[in-house]
Amino acid sequence: MEPIMQVEHVTRRFGDGETEVVAVRDISLEVTTGEVILIMGPSGSGKTTLLSMLGGLLQPSDGRIRIGDDELTELDESRLPDVRLQHIGFIFQDFNLLSALTCLDNVALVAQLSGISRKEARRRAKELLEQLGLGHRLNFLPEKLSGGEKQRVAIARALINQPDIILADEPTANLDSHHGHETMRLLRRIAKEENRSVIIVSHDQRIKDIADRIFWLEDGEFKNVVEMALDPVCGMSVDKVSAPAEAEVDGRTYYFCANGCRDEFLEAPEKFLVDKLPPVHKN
Amino acid sequence: MLQLAWRNLSQSRTQFILGVGGVALALLLMLALDALMAGSEKDLVAYIEGVGADIFVSQEGVKNMHMASSAITYRDLALASHAEGVISASPVLYTTGVVKTNGASVLSYIIGYDPNEPLGGPQTVVAGTTNLQPGEAIIDEAVARSQDLSLGDEVEIMGQDFTIVGLTRGLTNIVNSISFIHLQDFQALRGGEAISYALLDVAPDANPAQVAAAINARNPDVLALPTTDFSREEKQIIRDMSVELLNIMNLSGFLIGLAVTALTLYTSTLRKRQEYGVLKAIGAKNRNLYTVVMAQAALSLALGFVAAIILVWLLGQLLPLAVPGMGLTLTQTGVTRVLISALIIGVIAALTPAWQLSRLDPAQVFRS
């Protein structure tokens, strides 16, 4: 499958001479459509710098970043806002909704920025919010919403221009366990059912469960890459390399948390080859 | 973006009221001052423009009445009356004096006129008569009200008692009022044969400017001016006398308006710095953010401007009740000038926040 984002040997330095700090060092990455990538790492490892570069908010010192047909590293600064608007949806740790605008207007504004008429933007925003279960909160100000609701509005805002890539910065950090889980499931649904690539930067170990690949960033470099798979029987997330059991059915490999799950699966694979996640809207 | 500007502006009721209220008060200062001057000018020339004369003839070099002294002779009057196109020439005597009553003194222009002449006295009275006899006076109703006077009461003018037989309306201004006595009484009290001004009525088909020019050419001792010119000169004197005060007050209003608007915009932008960063990260361009700031400034000033207009109108209704002779008149020039000032304030006030936003790093949203 053609990657939607290609990152080639990206390095970012700050300062020069003796004060030079290399925040991100020679990172390469390919992101394919529908993939959920989790980037983890300790504080100061370069996650924020990397995320900023992937989002077209910061230019690398070396290397190239391509989104679709746009080579971010070669674009003029003035073109970057359009690329962000059209290709990238942002989800922030603190939700970062505009406090003076209602849920509907927060979402519609982003569509309007891309040149869509106010009426059409509001229609799309309303439809999207209703699909995310916020139809009863359209005219509420952010301060009246729960954390989970705010994050869903933020997700709607990220989706309104139908971007290729969603960049999420600690999306579960300010949510309780229930809403954190809900947000994770939603992000995965968006990736899998709407064919959007989701790149998440987080410390939250729970997100491993929904990630297709996990990158461990340390000292500005990827130290470890783990490819994850969901056990189709129990739904548990397992590392493909160290999975206790695996099986091949119709040319596809499945990974299991235990032999018991594999045996159960092999008795009637068709019973488990249904996505257990609830359906999500389609635009 | 306009909607965001409005919501940002109105999000906090207290800040909205303080912001728009501050702008309104600053613009009110400028607008009220202008309206006060316009009202004063209108009142100050009420006699000149309302007496019915087409031409004022005064001593050579005298172009107005306020703080002026003019003396022409009956010969000058006769010469003027014989100019082509002149229907009548009425003499008036004029001085600045006081109307004394009940132990109080009210500053007043004293006009001596002959009721048998076509011009010179008040065109209408709201009570009594314009047909003055010696020993009688006509004063303005605002003075009568303030001094508790009515028809038949006695007042002292130029050291002599007069009986009030008429009350005028609209001849009291911020400086003084106008009182009328018989020409004969004025001459007796002042002595001499000179008169102050000759008021000319010209034929409808005659051009006052041409008639005045002809009089000036024929008699170098006098200056004949069409009423419009004479009135303009009178207004100019008032303006010249108050121009510095007016400029200082206008500058104060401008600076207060600028300070309030700039501070409101600056704090509002600073408070929403994070949100503007989010907008920039999402894909908003600098010009989108400038639009928000400019729209906020424009909305504050527009609302402040409308509020100031309403307040000036209200003041205009209430002020004459409290201070007789003090009226406010909104003029197109005054409103336009304040509007332009408001626009300049808006542009200057938006500069700093716009500069802040242009330097805002969108990547900061990931560092919160």
XYZ file of C-alpha atoms in Angstrom:
651
model
C 0.000 0.000 0.000
C 1.278 3.494 -0.878
C 2.356 5.351 2.263
C 0.442 8.537 2.967
C 3.360 10.004 4.896
C 7.043 9.460 4.332
C 9.648 10.685 6.769
C 13.222 10.290 5.576
C 16.262 10.845 7.780
C 14.765 13.764 9.617
C 16.953 15.608 12.077
C 16.181 18.725 14.048
C 18.827 20.781 15.795
C 18.359 23.783 18.040
C 21.102 26.337 18.631
C 24.548 26.029 17.124
C 28.147 25.507 18.062
C 28.637 24.494 21.664
C 25.017 25.157 22.507
C 23.675 22.948 19.746
C 21.091 20.401 20.841
C 19.907 17.634 18.553
C 16.270 17.081 19.521
C 15.475 14.576 16.784
C 18.137 12.524 15.065
C 17.854 10.751 11.718
C 14.269 9.554 12.032
C 12.681 7.655 9.161
C 9.113 6.459 9.081
C 6.451 5.480 6.610
C 2.806 5.743 7.536
C 0.220 3.880 5.518
C -3.471 4.587 5.233
C -5.583 3.225 8.073
C -2.612 2.664 10.346
C -2.443 3.621 14.011
C 1.060 4.530 15.126
C 1.978 5.167 18.721
C 5.134 7.085 19.583
C 6.222 6.705 23.177
C 9.226 7.859 25.068
C 10.419 9.624 28.197
C 10.109 13.376 28.708
C 12.660 15.278 26.654
C 13.049 12.445 24.171
C 12.015 14.641 21.236
C 8.380 13.546 20.898
C 7.018 17.100 20.760
C 9.646 18.197 18.246
C 8.913 15.190 16.066
C 5.167 15.761 16.304
C 5.629 19.429 15.403
C 7.623 18.476 12.321
C 5.129 15.816 11.258
C 2.389 18.407 11.583
C 4.184 20.968 9.455
C 4.617 23.310 12.408
C 8.379 23.056 12.471
C 10.828 22.502 9.629
C 13.513 19.825 10.047
C 17.172 20.809 9.916
C 17.830 17.838 7.629
C 15.739 15.210 5.931
C 12.424 15.191 4.134
C 8.787 14.841 5.096
C 6.203 14.133 2.444
C 2.428 14.040 2.874
C 0.654 12.788 -0.220
C 2.101 14.799 -3.065
C 3.301 17.661 -0.863
C 6.907 17.768 0.184
C 6.588 19.704 3.447
C 10.290 20.409 3.679
C 10.308 22.152 0.322
C 7.159 24.171 0.763
C 7.215 27.861 1.447
C 6.155 28.797 5.008
C 3.081 30.520 3.629
C 1.853 27.251 2.043
C 2.110 25.203 5.233
C -1.173 26.424 6.802
C -3.066 25.119 3.765
C -1.339 21.739 4.013
C -2.210 21.522 7.707
C -5.779 22.529 7.001
C -6.307 20.006 4.216
C -4.165 17.033 5.196
C -3.771 17.009 8.957
C -6.228 16.877 11.815
C -4.882 17.862 15.217
C -6.012 16.532 18.576
C -4.444 18.166 21.598
C -3.807 17.098 25.163
C -5.874 19.948 26.643
C -8.567 19.670 23.923
C -7.800 23.312 23.103
C -11.290 24.239 22.011
C -12.039 27.911 21.502
C -13.764 28.882 24.720
C -15.990 31.575 23.193
C -17.468 29.324 20.515
C -20.077 26.607 20.826
C -19.268 23.002 19.944
C -20.864 23.481 16.550
C -18.921 26.655 15.798
C -15.639 25.177 17.045
C -15.943 22.436 14.459
C -17.472 24.539 11.685
C -14.767 27.214 11.963
C -12.093 24.816 10.717
C -14.177 23.998 7.662
C -14.742 27.689 7.057
C -10.995 28.297 7.224
C -10.604 25.899 4.319
C -12.965 28.002 2.243
C -16.284 26.236 2.812
C -19.313 28.488 3.222
C -20.571 29.080 6.742
C -23.864 27.341 6.048
C -22.239 24.233 4.570
C -19.591 24.192 7.296
C -22.257 24.222 9.995
C -24.207 21.503 8.241
C -21.141 19.259 8.095
C -20.160 20.052 11.664
C -23.643 19.246 12.903
C -23.675 15.931 11.054
C -20.257 14.986 12.390
C -21.064 15.916 15.976
C -24.308 13.984 15.811
C -22.431 10.945 14.560
C -20.069 11.266 17.513
C -23.019 11.363 19.885
C -22.945 15.092 20.581
C -26.169 16.089 18.833
C -27.568 17.305 22.144
C -24.519 19.484 22.832
C -24.281 21.444 19.580
C -24.865 24.842 21.127
C -22.999 24.236 24.360
C -19.862 26.155 25.186
C -16.804 23.974 25.942
C -16.915 24.909 29.621
C -20.250 23.094 29.913
C -18.899 19.809 28.569
C -17.265 16.850 30.291
C -13.674 15.924 29.411
C -14.831 13.082 27.177
C -17.274 15.331 25.358
C -14.616 17.984 24.845
C -12.298 15.395 23.362
C -15.023 14.199 21.008
C -15.562 17.790 19.860
C -11.802 18.048 19.327
C -11.908 14.827 17.300
C -14.806 16.180 15.235
C -12.780 19.331 14.632
C -9.834 17.230 13.515
C -12.043 15.268 11.123
C -14.155 18.039 9.610
C -11.845 18.629 6.619
C -11.431 14.884 6.067
C -7.654 14.903 6.539
C -5.374 12.014 5.575
C -3.576 12.059 8.896
C -4.673 12.637 12.476
C -1.954 13.785 14.874
C -2.920 13.276 18.490
C -0.823 14.640 21.338
C -1.538 12.776 24.574
C -5.228 12.386 23.666
C -6.085 10.514 26.855
C -3.975 12.488 29.320
C -6.797 14.587 30.702
C -9.464 11.908 30.601
C -10.606 9.419 33.178
C -10.242 5.736 32.473
C -13.675 5.352 30.875
C -13.393 8.363 28.592
C -9.765 7.533 27.791
C -10.817 4.109 26.617
C -13.701 5.554 24.641
C -11.334 7.978 22.885
C -8.884 5.223 22.040
C -11.599 3.086 20.501
C -12.864 6.039 18.551
C -9.418 6.814 17.148
C -8.990 3.239 16.057
C -12.412 3.197 14.411
C -11.531 6.362 12.533
C -8.308 4.779 11.288
C -9.785 1.486 10.293
C -13.192 2.471 8.982
C -12.432 5.842 7.507
C -8.970 4.989 6.234
C -7.193 7.780 8.028
C -3.734 7.368 9.487
C -3.503 8.160 13.164
C -0.217 9.103 14.818
C -0.393 9.309 18.577
C 2.216 10.619 20.954
C 1.484 9.419 24.459
C 2.735 8.065 27.751
C -0.492 6.128 28.206
C 0.307 2.408 28.116
C -3.349 1.606 27.385
C -2.999 3.055 23.907
C -0.721 0.168 23.007
C -3.914 -1.855 22.706
C -5.108 0.045 19.679
C -1.759 0.689 17.965
C -0.559 -1.135 14.898
C 3.027 -0.105 15.493
C 4.707 1.328 18.538
C 7.879 3.421 18.329
C 10.007 4.048 21.370
C 11.767 7.394 21.079
C 14.750 8.130 23.252
C 17.415 10.814 22.879
C 15.766 11.840 19.609
C 16.086 8.400 18.018
C 13.780 5.452 17.563
C 15.234 2.784 19.827
C 12.661 0.110 19.378
C 9.781 -0.627 17.023
C 7.072 -2.999 18.050
C 4.414 -4.248 15.720
C 1.228 -4.990 17.572
C -1.725 -7.199 16.761
C -5.083 -7.785 18.372
C -5.865 -11.265 19.613
C -9.085 -11.896 17.626
C -10.495 -14.062 20.389
C -10.023 -12.027 23.572
C -9.239 -8.645 21.999
C -5.963 -8.277 23.856
C -3.116 -6.396 22.222
C -0.035 -8.540 21.648
C 3.457 -7.947 20.341
C 3.797 -9.803 17.064
C 7.366 -10.872 17.794
C 6.820 -12.184 21.282
C 3.238 -13.419 20.929
C 2.866 -16.823 22.729
C 0.862 -18.242 19.834
C 0.068 -17.546 16.201
C -1.872 -19.152 13.382
C -2.273 -18.671 9.658
C -5.705 -18.756 8.059
C -6.359 -17.984 4.379
C -2.833 -16.601 4.005
C -3.122 -14.179 6.902
C -1.288 -14.512 10.201
C -3.127 -14.026 13.520
C -1.463 -13.553 16.902
C -2.764 -14.734 20.282
C -2.101 -14.039 23.914
C -2.175 -17.750 24.724
C -2.495 -21.190 23.148
C -6.049 -21.448 24.468
C -7.143 -18.471 22.409
C -5.435 -19.897 19.310
C -7.147 -23.263 19.730
C -10.532 -21.627 20.199
C -9.923 -19.551 17.104
C -8.896 -22.460 14.950
C -12.066 -24.379 15.851
C -14.211 -21.760 14.104
C -12.213 -18.831 12.679
C -15.266 -17.252 10.968
C -16.758 -16.688 14.394
C -13.933 -14.265 15.295
C -13.169 -12.562 12.021
C -15.656 -9.838 12.631
C -14.512 -6.462 13.874
C -15.698 -6.278 17.427
C -15.549 -2.549 17.451
C -18.843 -0.752 17.020
C -19.500 0.800 13.634
C -18.483 4.362 12.992
C -19.979 6.937 10.613
C -18.853 7.267 7.038
C -18.747 10.639 5.296
C -13.776 35.073 11.882
C -16.241 37.910 12.478
C -18.320 35.626 14.635
C -15.242 34.647 16.626
C -14.396 38.326 17.068
C -17.873 39.059 18.378
C -17.859 36.044 20.703
C -14.396 36.940 22.013
C -15.596 40.458 22.656
C -18.826 39.514 24.385
C -17.603 36.406 26.213
C -17.105 38.252 29.486
C -19.906 40.679 30.237
C -17.793 42.784 32.596
C -14.940 43.151 30.140
C -17.403 43.854 27.353
C -19.056 46.652 29.324
C -15.731 48.096 30.455
C -14.248 47.933 26.973
C -17.168 49.308 25.016
C -18.104 51.698 27.837
C -14.593 53.122 27.962
C -14.566 53.658 24.222
C -18.043 55.189 24.384
C -16.994 57.650 27.088
C -13.869 58.661 25.192
C -15.791 59.201 21.973
C -18.517 60.929 23.963
C -15.949 63.432 25.181
C -14.978 64.300 21.625
C -18.509 64.173 20.263
C -20.087 66.141 23.117
C -17.445 68.832 22.878
C -18.055 69.182 19.195
C -21.822 69.151 19.684
C -21.466 71.715 22.467
C -19.443 73.994 20.223
C -21.880 73.507 17.350
C -24.797 74.187 19.687
C -23.073 77.258 21.066
C -22.293 78.564 17.608
C -25.869 78.055 16.551
C -27.138 79.874 19.639
C -24.540 82.622 19.350
C -25.662 83.549 15.853
C -29.342 83.030 16.549
C -29.991 86.793 16.534
C -27.831 87.461 13.441
C -29.441 84.676 11.436
C -32.928 85.174 12.814
C -33.337 88.934 12.613
C -34.246 88.836 8.930
C -31.478 91.054 7.540
C -29.759 90.245 4.244
C -26.780 92.528 4.914
C -25.095 93.832 8.075
C -23.395 97.199 7.745
C -20.807 97.970 10.442
C -17.911 100.289 11.032
C -15.042 99.625 8.624
C -12.952 96.726 9.978
C -15.705 95.305 12.228
C -16.884 91.925 10.935
C -18.958 90.590 13.795
C -20.763 91.423 17.044
C -19.147 89.323 19.770
C -16.715 91.451 21.800
C -16.823 94.060 19.037
C -17.660 97.751 19.045
C -19.046 99.373 15.932
C -20.075 102.960 15.329
C -21.544 104.252 12.090
C -23.486 107.435 11.405
C -26.985 108.057 10.120
C -25.327 109.329 6.962
C -23.738 105.888 6.506
C -27.187 104.390 7.071
C -28.714 106.690 4.464
C -25.953 105.897 1.957
C -26.523 102.204 2.447
C -30.284 102.580 2.128
C -29.860 104.224 -1.253
C -27.780 101.415 -2.707
C -29.444 99.638 -5.598
C -31.527 96.679 -4.521
C -31.929 97.784 -0.890
C -35.534 97.808 0.280
C -34.938 99.028 3.812
C -32.121 99.963 6.214
C -32.825 99.644 9.946
C -30.518 101.050 12.622
C -29.607 99.097 15.774
C -27.494 99.983 18.739
C -25.547 97.269 20.466
C -23.425 96.831 23.555
C -22.463 94.159 26.037
C -24.110 94.759 29.422
C -26.022 93.129 32.245
C -29.669 92.646 33.099
C -30.033 93.163 36.841
C -32.912 91.748 38.776
C -33.598 90.468 42.273
C -29.999 91.168 43.201
C -28.678 89.015 40.362
C -26.888 90.135 37.229
C -27.196 88.275 33.947
C -24.678 89.030 31.211
C -26.493 90.158 28.103
C -26.076 91.708 24.705
C -28.271 94.816 24.735
C -29.867 95.631 21.398
C -31.594 98.957 20.874
C -34.076 98.925 18.002
C -36.931 100.999 16.659
C -40.165 98.989 16.435
C -41.241 101.251 13.595
C -38.341 100.037 11.476
C -38.716 96.742 9.586
C -35.697 95.042 11.174
C -33.716 95.014 14.418
C -36.037 93.517 16.997
C -36.953 89.894 17.592
C -38.988 88.368 14.769
C -41.320 86.651 17.195
C -41.975 86.484 20.904
C -43.442 83.605 22.870
C -45.227 86.012 25.214
C -46.049 89.708 25.092
C -45.265 91.967 22.157
C -42.436 93.082 19.855
C -43.922 96.573 19.688
C -41.649 98.151 22.290
C -42.326 101.540 23.806
C -39.723 103.618 25.656
C -39.155 102.231 29.146
C -39.945 98.703 28.062
C -37.699 95.672 27.435
C -37.888 92.235 25.890
C -35.773 89.480 27.439
C -35.345 85.790 26.700
C -37.625 83.283 28.412
C -34.604 81.272 29.655
C -33.438 84.341 31.624
C -36.986 84.996 32.821
C -37.268 81.379 33.994
C -33.894 81.376 35.727
C -34.544 84.707 37.454
C -38.210 83.989 38.103
C -39.377 86.928 36.004
C -42.564 87.383 34.020
C -44.269 89.987 31.888
C -44.745 93.277 33.792
C -41.761 92.719 36.075
C -39.005 95.328 36.299
C -35.388 94.797 35.284
C -32.435 97.154 35.351
C -30.538 97.616 32.076
C -27.692 100.085 31.649
C -28.589 101.617 34.999
C -32.276 102.225 34.193
C -35.408 100.298 35.051
C -37.425 98.705 32.242
C -40.691 96.846 32.290
C -40.686 93.444 30.634
C -43.271 93.397 27.828
C -42.072 90.442 25.750
C -40.263 87.116 26.029
C -38.212 85.626 23.214
C -37.133 82.017 22.742
C -33.705 80.721 21.692
C -31.745 83.893 22.311
C -29.851 82.628 25.324
C -26.513 80.983 24.693
C -23.595 79.576 26.640
C -22.070 83.073 27.027
C -25.056 85.323 27.583
C -28.527 86.223 26.345
C -29.922 88.982 24.156
C -32.166 91.691 25.572
C -33.958 94.398 23.617
C -34.793 97.966 24.548
C -36.149 100.888 22.515
C -33.580 102.634 20.279
C -34.589 105.939 21.823
C -33.799 104.699 25.367
C -30.448 103.267 24.209
C -29.455 106.593 22.581
C -30.524 108.531 25.665
C -28.511 106.294 27.978
C -25.382 106.204 25.845
C -25.557 109.701 24.326
C -24.474 110.697 20.840
C -25.970 110.143 17.417
C -23.972 107.091 16.315
C -25.568 103.752 15.672
C -23.849 100.346 15.808
C -25.127 98.495 12.764
C -27.476 99.013 9.874
C -29.559 95.993 8.958
C -30.480 95.907 5.295
C -33.303 94.105 3.570
C -32.661 93.633 -0.137
C -35.037 92.867 -2.957
C -35.596 89.187 -3.693
C -33.979 89.475 -7.120
C -30.922 91.317 -5.742
C -27.717 89.526 -4.847
C -26.697 90.477 -1.240
C -22.999 89.983 -2.017
C -23.156 92.341 -4.987
C -25.193 94.900 -3.025
C -22.697 94.733 -0.142
C -19.793 95.160 -2.548
C -21.442 98.213 -4.039
C -21.944 99.773 -0.583
C -18.327 99.097 0.364
C -17.123 100.655 -2.865
C -19.180 103.753 -2.321
C -18.464 104.299 1.402
C -14.995 103.398 2.717
C -16.051 104.134 6.335
C -18.274 101.073 6.561
C -18.083 97.357 5.969
C -21.176 95.726 4.473
C -21.290 91.953 4.716
C -24.010 89.565 3.609
C -25.587 87.924 6.662
C -24.053 84.530 5.810
C -20.566 86.074 5.868
C -21.273 88.121 8.967
C -22.558 85.002 10.745
C -19.547 82.983 9.629
C -17.208 85.644 11.010
C -19.068 85.574 14.318
C -18.690 81.789 14.516
C -15.026 82.003 13.582
C -14.361 84.374 16.470
C -15.835 81.825 18.875
C -13.842 79.026 17.270
C -10.612 81.024 17.395
C -11.206 81.755 21.048
C -11.757 78.112 21.921
C -9.628 76.303 19.385
C -6.820 75.410 21.783
C -9.182 74.177 24.446
C -11.047 72.235 21.813
C -7.872 70.640 20.493
C -6.712 69.666 23.974
C -10.054 68.112 24.797
C -10.204 66.312 21.464
C -6.682 65.014 21.922
C -7.611 63.852 25.442
C -10.639 62.020 24.071
C -8.555 60.497 21.305
C -5.849 59.311 23.703
C -8.336 57.927 26.219
C -10.169 56.110 23.430
C -6.897 54.785 22.083
C -5.698 53.670 25.508
C -8.964 51.904 26.371
C -9.278 50.192 22.983
C -5.623 49.217 22.821
C -5.616 47.879 26.370
C -8.835 45.923 25.850
C -7.534 44.392 22.630
C -4.107 43.706 24.053
C -5.383 41.925 27.157
C -7.971 40.049 25.140
C -5.315 38.851 22.689
C -2.935 37.956 25.485
C -5.669 36.026 27.291
C -6.434 34.058 24.147
C -2.861 33.571 23.051
C -3.138 29.805 23.422
C -6.353 29.717 21.383
C -4.835 31.796 18.611
C -1.901 29.371 18.640
C -4.358 26.498 18.206
C -5.992 28.288 15.290
C -2.608 28.825 13.695
C -1.642 25.195 14.213
C -4.877 23.991 12.679
C -4.232 26.033 9.565
C -5.420 29.604 10.127
C -3.240 32.129 8.355
C -1.956 35.310 9.929
C -4.481 37.296 7.934
C -7.303 35.245 9.476
C -6.071 36.201 12.936
C -5.592 39.847 11.938
C -9.213 39.797 10.807
C -10.307 38.667 14.265
C -8.303 41.402 16.001
C -9.375 44.116 13.580
C -12.992 42.996 13.777
C -12.839 43.100 17.577
C -11.464 46.636 17.426
C -14.052 47.656 14.852
C -16.907 46.141 16.869
C -15.766 47.836 20.101
C -15.487 51.162 18.377
C -18.715 50.815 16.423
C -20.652 49.942 19.571
C -18.855 52.671 21.523
C -19.610 55.131 18.748
C -23.322 54.303 18.664
C -23.468 54.489 22.461
C -21.702 57.870 22.355
C -24.182 59.211 19.774
C -27.116 58.085 21.930
C -25.541 59.609 25.043
C -24.910 62.925 23.283
C -28.510 62.986 22.080
C -29.717 62.291 25.615
C -27.432 65.002 26.979
C -28.775 67.349 24.339
C -32.270 66.770 25.687
C -31.363 67.095 29.343
C -28.692 69.794 29.343
C -30.883 72.780 28.381
C -33.239 71.870 31.238
C -30.388 72.045 33.717
C -28.326 74.831 32.141
C -30.386 77.351 30.122
C -28.626 78.431 26.968
C -26.443 75.361 26.764
C -27.459 73.159 23.889
C -25.802 70.302 22.028
C -26.036 70.048 18.268
C -24.650 67.019 16.450
C -23.190 68.077 13.148
C -22.261 65.908 10.197
C -18.732 67.302 10.333
C -18.405 66.544 14.040
C -19.767 63.008 13.684
C -17.514 62.344 10.683
C -14.478 63.649 12.518
C -15.120 61.440 15.542
C -15.807 58.495 13.245
C -12.471 59.015 11.507
C -10.776 59.350 14.904
C -12.398 56.053 15.913
C -11.075 54.361 12.781
C -7.567 55.652 13.444
C -7.848 54.465 17.059
C -8.915 51.019 15.825
C -6.002 50.675 13.448
C -3.400 51.848 15.982
C -4.897 49.763 18.785
C -4.821 46.619 16.646
C -1.167 46.994 15.654
C 0.408 45.520 18.785
C -1.920 42.500 19.046
C -1.491 41.849 15.330
C 2.279 41.963 15.737
C 2.002 39.564 18.679
C -0.054 37.154 16.600
C 2.289 37.306 13.635
C 5.108 36.152 15.919
C 3.055 33.468 17.617
C 4.634 30.042 17.174
C 1.885 27.519 16.380
C 4.065 24.680 17.671
C 3.547 26.061 21.179
C 0.222 24.184 21.319
C 2.178 20.980 21.860
C 4.135 22.470 24.722
C 1.265 23.464 26.985
